[in-house]
Structure formats: structure tokens, C-alpha cells
mmCIF file of C-alpha atoms in Angstrom:
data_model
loop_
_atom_site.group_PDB
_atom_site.id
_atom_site.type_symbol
_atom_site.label_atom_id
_atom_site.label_comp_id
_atom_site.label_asym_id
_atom_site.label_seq_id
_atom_site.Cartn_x
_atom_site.Cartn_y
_atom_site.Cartn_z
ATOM 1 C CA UNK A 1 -6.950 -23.497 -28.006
ATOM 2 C CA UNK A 2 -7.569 -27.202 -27.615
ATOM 3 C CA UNK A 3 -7.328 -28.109 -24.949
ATOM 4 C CA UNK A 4 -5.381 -31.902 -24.014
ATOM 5 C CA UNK A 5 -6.255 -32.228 -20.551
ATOM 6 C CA UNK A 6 -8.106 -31.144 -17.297
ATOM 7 C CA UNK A 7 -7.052 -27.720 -16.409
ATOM 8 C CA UNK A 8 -7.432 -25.647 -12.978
ATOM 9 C CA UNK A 9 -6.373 -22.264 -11.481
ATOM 10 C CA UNK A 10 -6.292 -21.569 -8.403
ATOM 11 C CA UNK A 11 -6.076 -17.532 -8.199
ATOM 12 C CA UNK A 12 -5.628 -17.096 -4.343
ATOM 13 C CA UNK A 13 -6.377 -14.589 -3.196
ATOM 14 C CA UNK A 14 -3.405 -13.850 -1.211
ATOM 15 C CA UNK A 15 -3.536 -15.144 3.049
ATOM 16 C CA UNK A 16 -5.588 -18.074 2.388
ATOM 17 C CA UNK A 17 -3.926 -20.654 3.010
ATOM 18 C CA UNK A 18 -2.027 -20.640 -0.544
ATOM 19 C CA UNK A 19 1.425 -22.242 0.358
ATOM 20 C CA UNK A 20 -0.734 -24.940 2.055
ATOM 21 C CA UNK A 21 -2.283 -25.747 -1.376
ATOM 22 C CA UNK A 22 0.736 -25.142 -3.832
ATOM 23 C CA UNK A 23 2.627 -27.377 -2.145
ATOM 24 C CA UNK A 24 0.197 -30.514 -2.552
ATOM 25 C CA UNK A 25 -0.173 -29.621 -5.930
ATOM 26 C CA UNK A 26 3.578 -29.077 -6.506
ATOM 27 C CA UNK A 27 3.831 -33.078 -4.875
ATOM 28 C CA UNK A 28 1.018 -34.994 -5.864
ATOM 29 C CA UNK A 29 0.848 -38.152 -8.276
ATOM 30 C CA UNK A 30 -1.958 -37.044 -10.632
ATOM 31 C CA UNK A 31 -1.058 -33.017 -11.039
ATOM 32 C CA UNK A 32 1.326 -31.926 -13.687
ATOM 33 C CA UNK A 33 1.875 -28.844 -11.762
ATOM 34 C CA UNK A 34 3.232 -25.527 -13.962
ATOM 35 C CA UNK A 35 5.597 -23.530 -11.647
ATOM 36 C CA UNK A 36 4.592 -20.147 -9.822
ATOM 37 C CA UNK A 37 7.148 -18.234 -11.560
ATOM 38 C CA UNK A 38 5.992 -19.472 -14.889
ATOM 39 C CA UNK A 39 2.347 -18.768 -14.118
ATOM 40 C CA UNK A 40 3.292 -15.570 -13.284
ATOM 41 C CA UNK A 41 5.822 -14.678 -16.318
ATOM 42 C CA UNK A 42 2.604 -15.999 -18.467
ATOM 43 C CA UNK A 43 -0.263 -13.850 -17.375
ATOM 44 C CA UNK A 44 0.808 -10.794 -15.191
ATOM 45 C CA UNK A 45 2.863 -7.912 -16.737
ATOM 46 C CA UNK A 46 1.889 -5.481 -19.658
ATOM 47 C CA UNK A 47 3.742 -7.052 -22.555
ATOM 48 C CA UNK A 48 1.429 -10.309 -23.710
ATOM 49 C CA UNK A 49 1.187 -12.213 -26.585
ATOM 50 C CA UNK A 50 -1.351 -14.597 -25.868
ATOM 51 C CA UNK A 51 -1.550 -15.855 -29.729
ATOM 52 C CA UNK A 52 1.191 -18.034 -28.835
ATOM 53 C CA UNK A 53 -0.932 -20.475 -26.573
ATOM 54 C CA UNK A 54 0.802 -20.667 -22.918
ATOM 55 C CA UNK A 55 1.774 -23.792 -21.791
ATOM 56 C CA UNK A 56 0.262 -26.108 -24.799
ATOM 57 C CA UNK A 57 3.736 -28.165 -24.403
ATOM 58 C CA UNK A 58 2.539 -28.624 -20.927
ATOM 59 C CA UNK A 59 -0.596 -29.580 -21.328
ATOM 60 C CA UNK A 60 0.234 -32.039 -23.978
ATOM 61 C CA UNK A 61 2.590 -33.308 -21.282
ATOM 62 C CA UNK A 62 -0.166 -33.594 -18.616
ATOM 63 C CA UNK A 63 -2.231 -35.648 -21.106
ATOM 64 C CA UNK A 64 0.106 -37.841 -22.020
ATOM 65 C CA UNK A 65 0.585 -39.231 -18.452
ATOM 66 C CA UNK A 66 -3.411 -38.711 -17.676
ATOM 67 C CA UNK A 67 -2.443 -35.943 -14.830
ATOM 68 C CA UNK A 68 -4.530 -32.675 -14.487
ATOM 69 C CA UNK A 69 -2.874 -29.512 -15.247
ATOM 70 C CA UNK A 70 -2.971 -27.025 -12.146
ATOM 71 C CA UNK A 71 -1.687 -23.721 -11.987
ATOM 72 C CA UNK A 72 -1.700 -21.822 -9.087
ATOM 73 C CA UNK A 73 -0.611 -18.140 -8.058
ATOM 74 C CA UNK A 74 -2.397 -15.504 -5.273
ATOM 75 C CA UNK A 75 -1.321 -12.576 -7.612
ATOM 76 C CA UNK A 76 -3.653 -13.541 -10.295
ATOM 77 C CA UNK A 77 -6.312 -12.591 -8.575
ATOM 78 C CA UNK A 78 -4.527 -8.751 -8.360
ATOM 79 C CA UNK A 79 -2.133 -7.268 -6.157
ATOM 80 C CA UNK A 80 -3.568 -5.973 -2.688
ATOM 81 C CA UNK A 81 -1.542 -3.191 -2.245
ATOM 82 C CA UNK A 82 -2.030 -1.849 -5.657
ATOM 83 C CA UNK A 83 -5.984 -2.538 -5.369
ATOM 84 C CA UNK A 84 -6.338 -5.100 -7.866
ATOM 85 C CA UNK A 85 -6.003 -2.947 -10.892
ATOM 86 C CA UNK A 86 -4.986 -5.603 -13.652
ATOM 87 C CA UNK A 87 -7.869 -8.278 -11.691
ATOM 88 C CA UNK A 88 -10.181 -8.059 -14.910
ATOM 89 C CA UNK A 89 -7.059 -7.809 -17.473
ATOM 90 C CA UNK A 90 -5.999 -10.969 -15.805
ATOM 91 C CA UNK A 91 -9.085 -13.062 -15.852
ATOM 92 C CA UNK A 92 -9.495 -12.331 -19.576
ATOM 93 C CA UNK A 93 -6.446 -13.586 -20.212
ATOM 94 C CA UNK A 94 -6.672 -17.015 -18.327
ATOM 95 C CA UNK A 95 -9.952 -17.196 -20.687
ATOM 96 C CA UNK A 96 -8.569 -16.843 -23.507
ATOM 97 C CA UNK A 97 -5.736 -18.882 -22.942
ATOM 98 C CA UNK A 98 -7.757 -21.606 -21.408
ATOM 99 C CA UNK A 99 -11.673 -21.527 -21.498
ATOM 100 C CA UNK A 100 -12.333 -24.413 -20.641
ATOM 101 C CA UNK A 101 -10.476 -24.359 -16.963
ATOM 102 C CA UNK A 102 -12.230 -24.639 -13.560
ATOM 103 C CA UNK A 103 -11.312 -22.002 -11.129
ATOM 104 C CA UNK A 104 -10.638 -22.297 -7.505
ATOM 105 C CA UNK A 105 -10.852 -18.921 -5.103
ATOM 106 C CA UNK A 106 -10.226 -18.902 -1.493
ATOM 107 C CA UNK A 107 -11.440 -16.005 -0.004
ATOM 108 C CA UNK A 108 -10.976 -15.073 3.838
ATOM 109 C CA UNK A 109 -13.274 -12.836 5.965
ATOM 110 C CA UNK A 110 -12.382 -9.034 5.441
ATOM 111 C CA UNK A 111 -10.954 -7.762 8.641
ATOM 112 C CA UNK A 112 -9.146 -10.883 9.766
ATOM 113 C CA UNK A 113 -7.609 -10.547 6.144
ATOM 114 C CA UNK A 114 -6.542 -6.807 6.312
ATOM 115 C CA UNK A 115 -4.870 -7.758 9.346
ATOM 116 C CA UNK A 116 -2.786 -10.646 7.949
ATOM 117 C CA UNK A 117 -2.151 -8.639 4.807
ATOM 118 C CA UNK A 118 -0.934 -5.783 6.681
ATOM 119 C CA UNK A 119 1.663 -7.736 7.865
ATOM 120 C CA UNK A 120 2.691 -8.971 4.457
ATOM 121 C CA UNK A 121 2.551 -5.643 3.411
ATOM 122 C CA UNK A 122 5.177 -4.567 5.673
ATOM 123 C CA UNK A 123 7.549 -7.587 4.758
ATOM 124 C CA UNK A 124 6.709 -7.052 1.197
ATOM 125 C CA UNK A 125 8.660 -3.581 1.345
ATOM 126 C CA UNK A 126 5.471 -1.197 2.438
ATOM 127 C CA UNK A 127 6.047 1.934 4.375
ATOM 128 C CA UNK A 128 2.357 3.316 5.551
ATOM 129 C CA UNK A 129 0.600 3.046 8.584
ATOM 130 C CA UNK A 130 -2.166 0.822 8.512
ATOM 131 C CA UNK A 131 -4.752 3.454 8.749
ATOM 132 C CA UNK A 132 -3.177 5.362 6.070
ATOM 133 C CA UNK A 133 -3.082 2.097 3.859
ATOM 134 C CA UNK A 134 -6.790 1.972 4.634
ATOM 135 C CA UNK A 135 -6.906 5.219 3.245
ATOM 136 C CA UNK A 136 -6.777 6.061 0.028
ATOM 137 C CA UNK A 137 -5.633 9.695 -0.029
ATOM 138 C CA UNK A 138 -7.190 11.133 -3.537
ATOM 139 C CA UNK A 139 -9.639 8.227 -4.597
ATOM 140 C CA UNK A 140 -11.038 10.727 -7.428
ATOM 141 C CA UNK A 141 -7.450 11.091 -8.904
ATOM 142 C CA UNK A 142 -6.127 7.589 -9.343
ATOM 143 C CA UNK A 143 -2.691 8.866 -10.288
ATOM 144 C CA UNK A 144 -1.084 5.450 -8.895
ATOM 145 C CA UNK A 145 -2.912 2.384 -8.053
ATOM 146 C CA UNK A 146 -3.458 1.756 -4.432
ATOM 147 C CA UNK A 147 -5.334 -0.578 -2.095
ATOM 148 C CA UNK A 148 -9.185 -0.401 -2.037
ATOM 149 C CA UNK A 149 -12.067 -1.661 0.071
ATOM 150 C CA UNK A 150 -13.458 -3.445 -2.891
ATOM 151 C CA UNK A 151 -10.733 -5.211 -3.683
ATOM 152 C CA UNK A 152 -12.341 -7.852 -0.949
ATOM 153 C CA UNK A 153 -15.578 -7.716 -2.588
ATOM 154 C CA UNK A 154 -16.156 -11.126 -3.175
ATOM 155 C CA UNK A 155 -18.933 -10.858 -4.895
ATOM 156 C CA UNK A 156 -17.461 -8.927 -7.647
ATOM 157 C CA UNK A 157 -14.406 -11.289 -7.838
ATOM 158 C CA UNK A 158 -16.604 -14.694 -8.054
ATOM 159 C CA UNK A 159 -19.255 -13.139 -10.789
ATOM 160 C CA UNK A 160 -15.950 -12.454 -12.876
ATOM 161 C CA UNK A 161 -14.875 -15.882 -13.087
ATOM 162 C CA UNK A 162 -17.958 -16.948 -13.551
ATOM 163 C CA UNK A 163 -19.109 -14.591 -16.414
ATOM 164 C CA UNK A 164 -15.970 -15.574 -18.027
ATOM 165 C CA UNK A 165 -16.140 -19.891 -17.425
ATOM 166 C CA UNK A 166 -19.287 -20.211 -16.241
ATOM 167 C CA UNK A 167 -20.991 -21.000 -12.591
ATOM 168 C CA UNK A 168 -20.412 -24.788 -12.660
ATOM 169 C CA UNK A 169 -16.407 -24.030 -13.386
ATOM 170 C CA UNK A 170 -15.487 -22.065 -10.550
ATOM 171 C CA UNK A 171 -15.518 -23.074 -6.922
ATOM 172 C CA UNK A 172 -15.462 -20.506 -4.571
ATOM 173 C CA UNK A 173 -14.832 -21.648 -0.902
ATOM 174 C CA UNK A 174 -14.426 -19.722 2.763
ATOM 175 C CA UNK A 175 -10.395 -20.141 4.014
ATOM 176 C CA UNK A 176 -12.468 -20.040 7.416
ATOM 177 C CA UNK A 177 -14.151 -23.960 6.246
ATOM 178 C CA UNK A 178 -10.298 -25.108 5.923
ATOM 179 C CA UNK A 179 -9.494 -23.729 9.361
ATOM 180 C CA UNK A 180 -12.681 -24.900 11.087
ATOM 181 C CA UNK A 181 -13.644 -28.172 9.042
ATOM 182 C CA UNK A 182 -10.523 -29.399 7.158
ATOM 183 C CA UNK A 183 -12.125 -32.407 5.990
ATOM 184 C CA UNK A 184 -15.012 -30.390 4.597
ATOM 185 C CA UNK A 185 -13.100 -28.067 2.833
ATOM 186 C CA UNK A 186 -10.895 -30.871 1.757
ATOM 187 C CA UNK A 187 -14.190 -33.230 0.308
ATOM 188 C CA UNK A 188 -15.496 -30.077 -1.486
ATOM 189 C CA UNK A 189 -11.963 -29.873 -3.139
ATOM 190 C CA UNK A 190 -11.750 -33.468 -3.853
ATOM 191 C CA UNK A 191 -15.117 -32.939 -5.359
ATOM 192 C CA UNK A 192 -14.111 -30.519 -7.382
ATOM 193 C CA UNK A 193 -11.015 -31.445 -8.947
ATOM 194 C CA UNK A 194 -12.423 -34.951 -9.396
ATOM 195 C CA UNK A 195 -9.947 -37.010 -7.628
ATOM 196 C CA UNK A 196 -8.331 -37.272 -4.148
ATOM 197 C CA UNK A 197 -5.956 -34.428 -3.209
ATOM 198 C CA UNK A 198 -4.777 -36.005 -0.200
ATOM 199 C CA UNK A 199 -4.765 -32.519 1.558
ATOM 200 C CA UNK A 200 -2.840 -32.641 4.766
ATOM 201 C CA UNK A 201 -4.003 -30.336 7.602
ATOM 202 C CA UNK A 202 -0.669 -28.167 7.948
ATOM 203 C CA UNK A 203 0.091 -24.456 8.837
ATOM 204 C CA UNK A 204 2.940 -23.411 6.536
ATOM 205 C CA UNK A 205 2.977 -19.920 7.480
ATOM 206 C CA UNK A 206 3.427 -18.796 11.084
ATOM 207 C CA UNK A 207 2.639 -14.953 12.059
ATOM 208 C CA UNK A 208 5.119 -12.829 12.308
ATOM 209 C CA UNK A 209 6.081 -11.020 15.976
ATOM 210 C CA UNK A 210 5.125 -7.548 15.671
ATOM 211 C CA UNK A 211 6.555 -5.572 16.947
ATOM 212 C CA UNK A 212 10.474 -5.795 14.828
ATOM 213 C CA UNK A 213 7.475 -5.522 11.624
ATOM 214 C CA UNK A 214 7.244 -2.206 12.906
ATOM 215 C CA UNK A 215 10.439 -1.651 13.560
ATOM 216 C CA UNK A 216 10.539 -3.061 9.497
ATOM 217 C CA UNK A 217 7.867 -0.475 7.947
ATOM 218 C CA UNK A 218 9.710 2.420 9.415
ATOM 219 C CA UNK A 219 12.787 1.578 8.102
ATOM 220 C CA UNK A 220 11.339 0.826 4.880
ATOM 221 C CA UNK A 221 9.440 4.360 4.746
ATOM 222 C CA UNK A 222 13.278 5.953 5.207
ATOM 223 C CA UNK A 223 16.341 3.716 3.650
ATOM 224 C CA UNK A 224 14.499 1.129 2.247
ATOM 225 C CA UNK A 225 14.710 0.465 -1.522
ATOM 226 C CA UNK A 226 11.984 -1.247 -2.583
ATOM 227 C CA UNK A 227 8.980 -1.329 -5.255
ATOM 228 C CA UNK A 228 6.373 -0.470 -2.424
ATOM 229 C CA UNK A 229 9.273 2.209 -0.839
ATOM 230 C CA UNK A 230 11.639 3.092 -3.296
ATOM 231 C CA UNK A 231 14.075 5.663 -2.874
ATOM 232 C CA UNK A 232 16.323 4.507 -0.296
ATOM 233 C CA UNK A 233 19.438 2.486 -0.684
ATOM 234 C CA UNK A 234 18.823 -0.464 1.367
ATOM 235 C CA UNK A 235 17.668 -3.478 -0.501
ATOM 236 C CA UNK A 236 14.279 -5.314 0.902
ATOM 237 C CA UNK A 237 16.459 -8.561 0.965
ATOM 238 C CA UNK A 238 18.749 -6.621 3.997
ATOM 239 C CA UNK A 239 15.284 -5.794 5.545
ATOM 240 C CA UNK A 240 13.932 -8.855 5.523
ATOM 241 C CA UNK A 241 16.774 -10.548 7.008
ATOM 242 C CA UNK A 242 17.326 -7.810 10.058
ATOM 243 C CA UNK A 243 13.603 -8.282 10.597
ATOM 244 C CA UNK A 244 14.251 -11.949 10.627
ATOM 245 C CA UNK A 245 16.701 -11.572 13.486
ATOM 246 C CA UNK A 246 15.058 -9.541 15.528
ATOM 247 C CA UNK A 247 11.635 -11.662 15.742
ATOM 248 C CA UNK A 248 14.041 -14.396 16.596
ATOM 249 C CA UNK A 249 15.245 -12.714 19.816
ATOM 250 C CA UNK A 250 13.586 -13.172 23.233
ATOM 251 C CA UNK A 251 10.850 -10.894 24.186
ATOM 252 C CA UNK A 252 10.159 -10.535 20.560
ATOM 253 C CA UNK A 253 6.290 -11.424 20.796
ATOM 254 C CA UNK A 254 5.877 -9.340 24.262
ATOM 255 C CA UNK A 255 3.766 -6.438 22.316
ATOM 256 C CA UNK A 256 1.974 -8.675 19.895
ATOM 257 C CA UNK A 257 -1.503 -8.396 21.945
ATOM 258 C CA UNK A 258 -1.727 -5.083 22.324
ATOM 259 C CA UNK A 259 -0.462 -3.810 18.770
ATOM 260 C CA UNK A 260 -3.158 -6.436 17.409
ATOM 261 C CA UNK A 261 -5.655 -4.856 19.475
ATOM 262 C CA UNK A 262 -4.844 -1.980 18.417
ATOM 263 C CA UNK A 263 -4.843 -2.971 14.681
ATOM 264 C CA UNK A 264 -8.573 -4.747 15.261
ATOM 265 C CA UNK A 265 -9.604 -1.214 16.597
ATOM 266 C CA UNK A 266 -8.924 0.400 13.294
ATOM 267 C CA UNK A 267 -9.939 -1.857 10.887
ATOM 268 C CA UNK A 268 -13.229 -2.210 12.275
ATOM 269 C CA UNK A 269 -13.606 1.207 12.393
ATOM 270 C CA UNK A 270 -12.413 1.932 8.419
ATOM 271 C CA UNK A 271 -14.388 -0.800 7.667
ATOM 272 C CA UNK A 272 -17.436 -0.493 9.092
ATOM 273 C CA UNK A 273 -20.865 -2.339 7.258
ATOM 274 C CA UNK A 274 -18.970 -1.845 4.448
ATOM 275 C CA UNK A 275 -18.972 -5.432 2.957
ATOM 276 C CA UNK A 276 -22.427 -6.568 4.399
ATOM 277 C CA UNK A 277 -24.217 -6.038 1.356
ATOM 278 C CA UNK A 278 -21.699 -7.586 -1.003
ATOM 279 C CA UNK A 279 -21.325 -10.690 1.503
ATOM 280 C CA UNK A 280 -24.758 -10.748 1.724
ATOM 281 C CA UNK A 281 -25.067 -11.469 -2.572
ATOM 282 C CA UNK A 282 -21.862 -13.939 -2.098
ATOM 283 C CA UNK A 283 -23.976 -15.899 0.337
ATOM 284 C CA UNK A 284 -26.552 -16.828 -2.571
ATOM 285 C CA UNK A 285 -23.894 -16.734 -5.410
ATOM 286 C CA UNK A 286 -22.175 -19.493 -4.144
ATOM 287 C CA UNK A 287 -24.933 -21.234 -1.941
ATOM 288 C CA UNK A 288 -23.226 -21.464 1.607
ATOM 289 C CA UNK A 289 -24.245 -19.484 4.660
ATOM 290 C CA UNK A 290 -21.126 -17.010 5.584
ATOM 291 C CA UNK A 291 -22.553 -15.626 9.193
ATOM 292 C CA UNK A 292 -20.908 -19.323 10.875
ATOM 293 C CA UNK A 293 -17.680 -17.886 9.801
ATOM 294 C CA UNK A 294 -17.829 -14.422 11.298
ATOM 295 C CA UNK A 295 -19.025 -12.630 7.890
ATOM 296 C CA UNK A 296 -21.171 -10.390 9.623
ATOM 297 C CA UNK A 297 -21.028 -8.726 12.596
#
């Protein structure tokens, strides 16, 4: 495919301050911006016929009015819960369909990600504990995908990209540099894309209390009906919306530090030295020293 004008993909990965980005993207004067749903309807799923050239129309569009097109979507880096399984299915496709695009990945420091994903987990309709989703019961069996320690091997994920659009192409960038040094991680952007984003320093996402998220797996792991807990006959929307109310009541929060302590105790100890090495290689892949941002302990 020829391509008609500058493209970029942002692949997540999911907890990185996504929502933050999308929505500039979504807004902004010189981004013809293709739609999550669409990105997703394009790429992700088992029936594909990429012969047909996704989004030409749109990038004929883009050119036309001298924008950039930007697509952006977490999943496309994999789903967490399921381990990543279709990661490499879905990079080959964005190649094919576009090798020429730059890539963007924002990638967050393992253990402070497990514990936001957790969370999203939950609300996404999961059932298990969180050391039992740290645990994958028959690893040597792989009858159903399921979340893996290396699915936050950076490494892995940025050498993909780049064997597939080469080094230059794909920035790779801490989510800890947006938190710490917005204007840094907004100049490396700008950089990057090759014109001002005009990123504004805004939390989109707030945590959720804790303790009605437990109250929320439970009931998801007995009359929830969902993709991550099917079976029971209450639809995640219900869930979502009972788990809604209850954060919203008073005293809500009152656990929060002690189930997070709790949830820092076992992730450090499933989790042990177990990305050091791989950090260690994404340090010198992408040129920036990680041990400022708490990348090893």
C-alpha cells in the first residue's frame, strides 16, 4: 500500500495513560484521527482480509487536508488477561497494512502496572484472586490463553516493532517520564510526531475504591455473565453500575491502604527479579536509564 500521508499507532499498552493521549488526538487540528472502535474492528479478531487495504479512504482524507493519520488502541498491543496471545499476529498485520507507520508504546513499570491492571481486571468482568491471576495454573498445557509474566517484557514488545518498522520508527517511552516530567515526555512526543501535540497535563482516570472492586470480583466469579466469568446471568453492565454505587458511598475508600498493601505484598513476591534482565536490555534498546523510575529494585 501507498501510502498518502504520515501515519502513527499508538499500541498502549493498557494503564498508561491511554485516555490521556486518545483524547488529544481525537481533538487536535493537524490529526485525522481513525476511531477506537474502527481500529479495533480492523486489526483484532480472527477473520481478516487485509488485501483490502484498511483505511486507504482515510488516509487519502488525511492527505488531502495535510493532517497526520493516528490510530490509537491499548488492545493492539494484546490483551493482559489473555497474555498477549494475538501480540505478534497483530503487529504483522499493522505492517502489512501500513509499513511505513511510526509506532508509539507506553510502557509502565511492572508491579505498579499489575496493580492498576488488577483493578481493571476486576471491572472488566474477572473473577480470580490476584495471586491466582499471577498464577498460571498449567503453563505446559495452554488449553486457554491466560495472563503471563512476559507479557510485560518490554524488551520483547519494543524489538517486535522494531524488527517489523525499523528502530528509527518506533518510540518507546516510560508512562513514569509523563507522570514525573510532563514536559519531557511531552517534547519527546512532539519530537516524534513532528509537530506540536499540545499535550495537556490531565488525569482522566481516577482509581477505583477497593474495597466494592472486591465486593465486584466475587460477584463476578458467581452470577456474573461475562467473557472473563461467563456462566452466570447477570450482565457486566449491572456489575459495573452496582460497583459504581457503592464506591460512591461514604466510607467507600476506608480499606484502600491496607488491601493495597496487601496487593504490593504479593506482587512483589510473584514477581520477584523476574524482569531485571529484560529491563536491563530495554535500558540500551531504547537508550534511557530506567532505575530513576523505579525499574529495579
Amino acid at each position: 500500500m501507498t501510502q498518502s500521508a504520515p501515519t502513527f499507532i499508538h499500541i498502549g499498552i493498557h494503564k498508561t495513560g491511554s485516555s490521556t493521549l486518545q483524547h488529544k488526538f481525537r481533538t487536535h487540528a493537524s490529526i485525522y484521527y481513525v476511531e477506537r472502535a474502527d481500529v479495533r474492528n480492523a486489526f483484532i479478531g480472527h477473520s481478516m482480509n487485509l488485501e483490502d487495504h484498511p483505511f486507504q479512504a482515510e488516509a487519502e482524507r488525511a492527505a488531502d487536508q495535510s493532517k497526520a493519520l493516528v490510530m490509537s488502541h491499548e488492545r493492539l498491543s494484546g490483551y493482559p488477561a489473555s497474555g498477549g496471545f494475538d501480540r505478534e499476529l497483530i503487529a504483522g498485520r499493522l505492517a502489512k497494512a501500513f509499513p511505513d507507520a511510526k509506532i508509539l508504546v507506553v510502557f509502565r513499570e511492572q508491579s505498579r502496572w499489575i496493580k492498576s491492571f488488577y483493578q481493571q481486571y476486576v471491572a472488566d468482568g474477572g473473577s480470580l484472586k490476584l495471586r491466582e491471576f499471577l498464577t498460571n495454573p498449567q503453563p505446559q498445557i495452554y488449553k486457554l490463553p491466560a495472563f503471563e509474566l512476559d507479557y510485560l517484557n518490554y524488551y520483547q514488545l519494543v524489538s517486535l516493532y522494531q524488527g517489523h518498522f525499523g528502530a528509527d520508527n518506533v518510540l518507546a517511552l516510560p508512562f513514569e517520564l509523563m507522570v514525573k516530567d510532563f514536559d519531557a515526555f511531552s517534547h519527546r512526543l512532539n519530537d516524534f510526531f513532528g509537530f506540536d501535540l499540545e499535550l495537556v497535563n490531565e488525569v482522566t482516570n481516577r482509581a477505583r475504591p477497593l474495597m466494592p472492586l472486591l465486593f465486584m470480583r466475587f460477584v463476578n466469579g458467581t452470577i456474573g455473565n461475562t467473557q472473563l466469568s461467563p456462566g452466570g446471568f447477570v450482565p457486566l453492565g449491572y456489575l459495573k453500575l452496582a460497583t459504581k454505587l457503592l464506591g460512591a458511598m461514604p466510607g467507600a475508600r476506608a480499606m484502600d491502604k491496607r488491601i493495597s498493601a496487601r496487593f504490593d505484598r504479593v506482587i512483589a513476591e510473584k514477581i520477584e527479579g523476574h524482569y531485571d534482565e529484560s529491563n536491563k536490555e530495554l535500558e540500551a534498546l531504547i537508550g534511557m536509564d530506567l532505575k530513576q523510575y523505579g525499574y529495579f529494585r
